[in-house]
Amino acid sequence: MVNHSSIKKFLYLVDMKNFIFLFTAIIFLASCTSKKYDLIIRNGIIYDGSGEEPVRADIAVNADTIAFIGDLSNATGTKEIDAKSRAVTPGFINMLSWANESLIKNGHSKSDILQGVTTEIMGEGWSMGPLNDSMKAQNLREEADIKYPIEWTTLGEYLNFLEKKGIACNVSSFIGATTVRIHEVGFTDRAATPEELNRMRDLVREAMREGALGVGSSLIYSPATYASTEELIALCKAAGEYNGMYISHMRNEGNTIDSAVNELIRIAREANVPAEIYHFKQAGYNNWNKCDAIIKKVEDARAAGLQITADMYNYTAGGTGLYACLPPWVQSGGVDSLILRLKDAKLRSRVIKEMNTPTNEWDNFYQNVKSPDSILLASFSNDSLKKFQGKSLSEVAHIRNKTPQETLLDLVIEDRDATGAIFFVMSEDNLRKEAVMPWMSFGSDEASYSDDSVFFKSNCHPRAYGNFTRVITKWSRDQKLFSLQEAIRKMTSLPAQNLKLQKRGMLAVGYYADILIFDPNAIQDHATFQNPRQYATGMDDVFVNGKPVLEEGKFTDALPGRFVKGPGFGKK
């Protein structure tokens, strides 16, 4: 007689053995697959960008994404790096970059990559789009050392152009309030009509859909200075429809900085958007005592529920054009109108009188410095004037046997208002107070340079070569204002969160692999005002989107940078 129960038990055992075998095989194969990566960084001290204490761990990367953080002793990588207890951090974010043109000329971004900057944020008032035909023609006429065709119209097209051309760093941008004003109103000192303002708002909406971060303004420069607070609120409301923010070089950083901060706070409140202050400072030695009050004003606004933040650079001198010494009225109508007025003896006399007079009506950089000795001439478009680069305004005035004021106006005429200058207007004590604020990030307010000879035709501000390195070397390591993990947070997750950048600014699984490896005790900045074009040293490895752009301190040929889209990208 057949024992059916015995047969069933036998078959059951066979099936279970097969199942266990198959299950074990699947687990084994899955385990093997999960432990093979494109890149493994071993034995690093991980500063994840959060500001929390670092941990010793390994990091694995597949393609452009962080795949694992932890113990990878049983894993293998196609490429492996032994960090040897060096710091492993997210790539740094430059909150105020003027690499707009330098990246067109040379995409390797060496001066910033050597500081660990992997993302450049542009758009301080002026953005590289949208451009109409007249704006394109004017920009081509006014190109200085760097010459390039304008192969785009909108801001998104420009950023896509950079990505397609090839860049080592990531890029993103605000749409410039100045740019949309010029697009519709021009350079005239008047209010926008309702029709013009509606078109300006539509330009903002289009840029937000393309991936802009929000609206950027620069309100001490003409024609931006002609914009009312109400105009700026209207533009920011349009950006707010796409979750964008407002960022501003405020209307005044000196005598009336208090009212300028009030304006920024009002714009944030009425437009219902976050707002950031560009290069937070109190300009002019008569205003240095205002630092504590301005910090308190920001903190009070934050306590009231507004998201107000700021960025800064780590030097006592700022850099801008000589036109910052001129009253706004003389600049109405653009460069040609400015030059005509400065050639008129009566108007010229009026300009010099206003330059010499302290005022609350406009941010007078001539008054912000202690003397013309504190104005260093950095760059000229006119080759015949380049011999004066690196000299103070006082020195050039002596050479020309004229007053500093007359010399300044002559240079503006001869260089067609393209002269760049460095103004020593800030206090070292205030820099320390500002740097420790938990809402303070950092921006170079400069281009990013490489070894191309065209960059050596003009001088620059040393912040182009040292601003981010100094956050670690000067503020954290040497002066111990804050911990290394806080320094890194200020340059990574803080700006990424403020900008609403997706999967950037942290070392976390699923985030893009923008990664740095360096010894915090070995990095150092070297740029000075006398010799600014000196690269920072000590950065060992830099990965952008998982690709190495710097290996053991040497540049690769990789150009993996991308256009990083803002929060409104693709929305209708």
Tab-separated table of C-alpha atoms in Angstrom, residues 1-15:
chain	number	residue	atom	x	y	z
A	1	MET	CA	0.000	0.000	0.000
A	2	VAL	CA	1.322	3.488	-0.941
A	3	ASN	CA	1.908	5.805	2.025
A	4	HIS	CA	0.613	9.081	0.574
A	5	SER	CA	1.505	11.114	3.665
A	6	SER	CA	5.161	10.038	3.429
A	7	ILE	CA	5.315	11.052	-0.252
A	8	LYS	CA	3.813	14.454	0.498
A	9	LYS	CA	6.330	15.005	3.302
A	10	PHE	CA	9.197	14.053	1.006
A	11	LEU	CA	8.042	16.406	-1.741
A	12	TYR	CA	7.579	19.167	0.804
A	13	LEU	CA	11.154	18.749	2.026
A	14	VAL	CA	12.487	18.787	-1.530
A	15	ASP	CA	10.582	21.953	-2.307
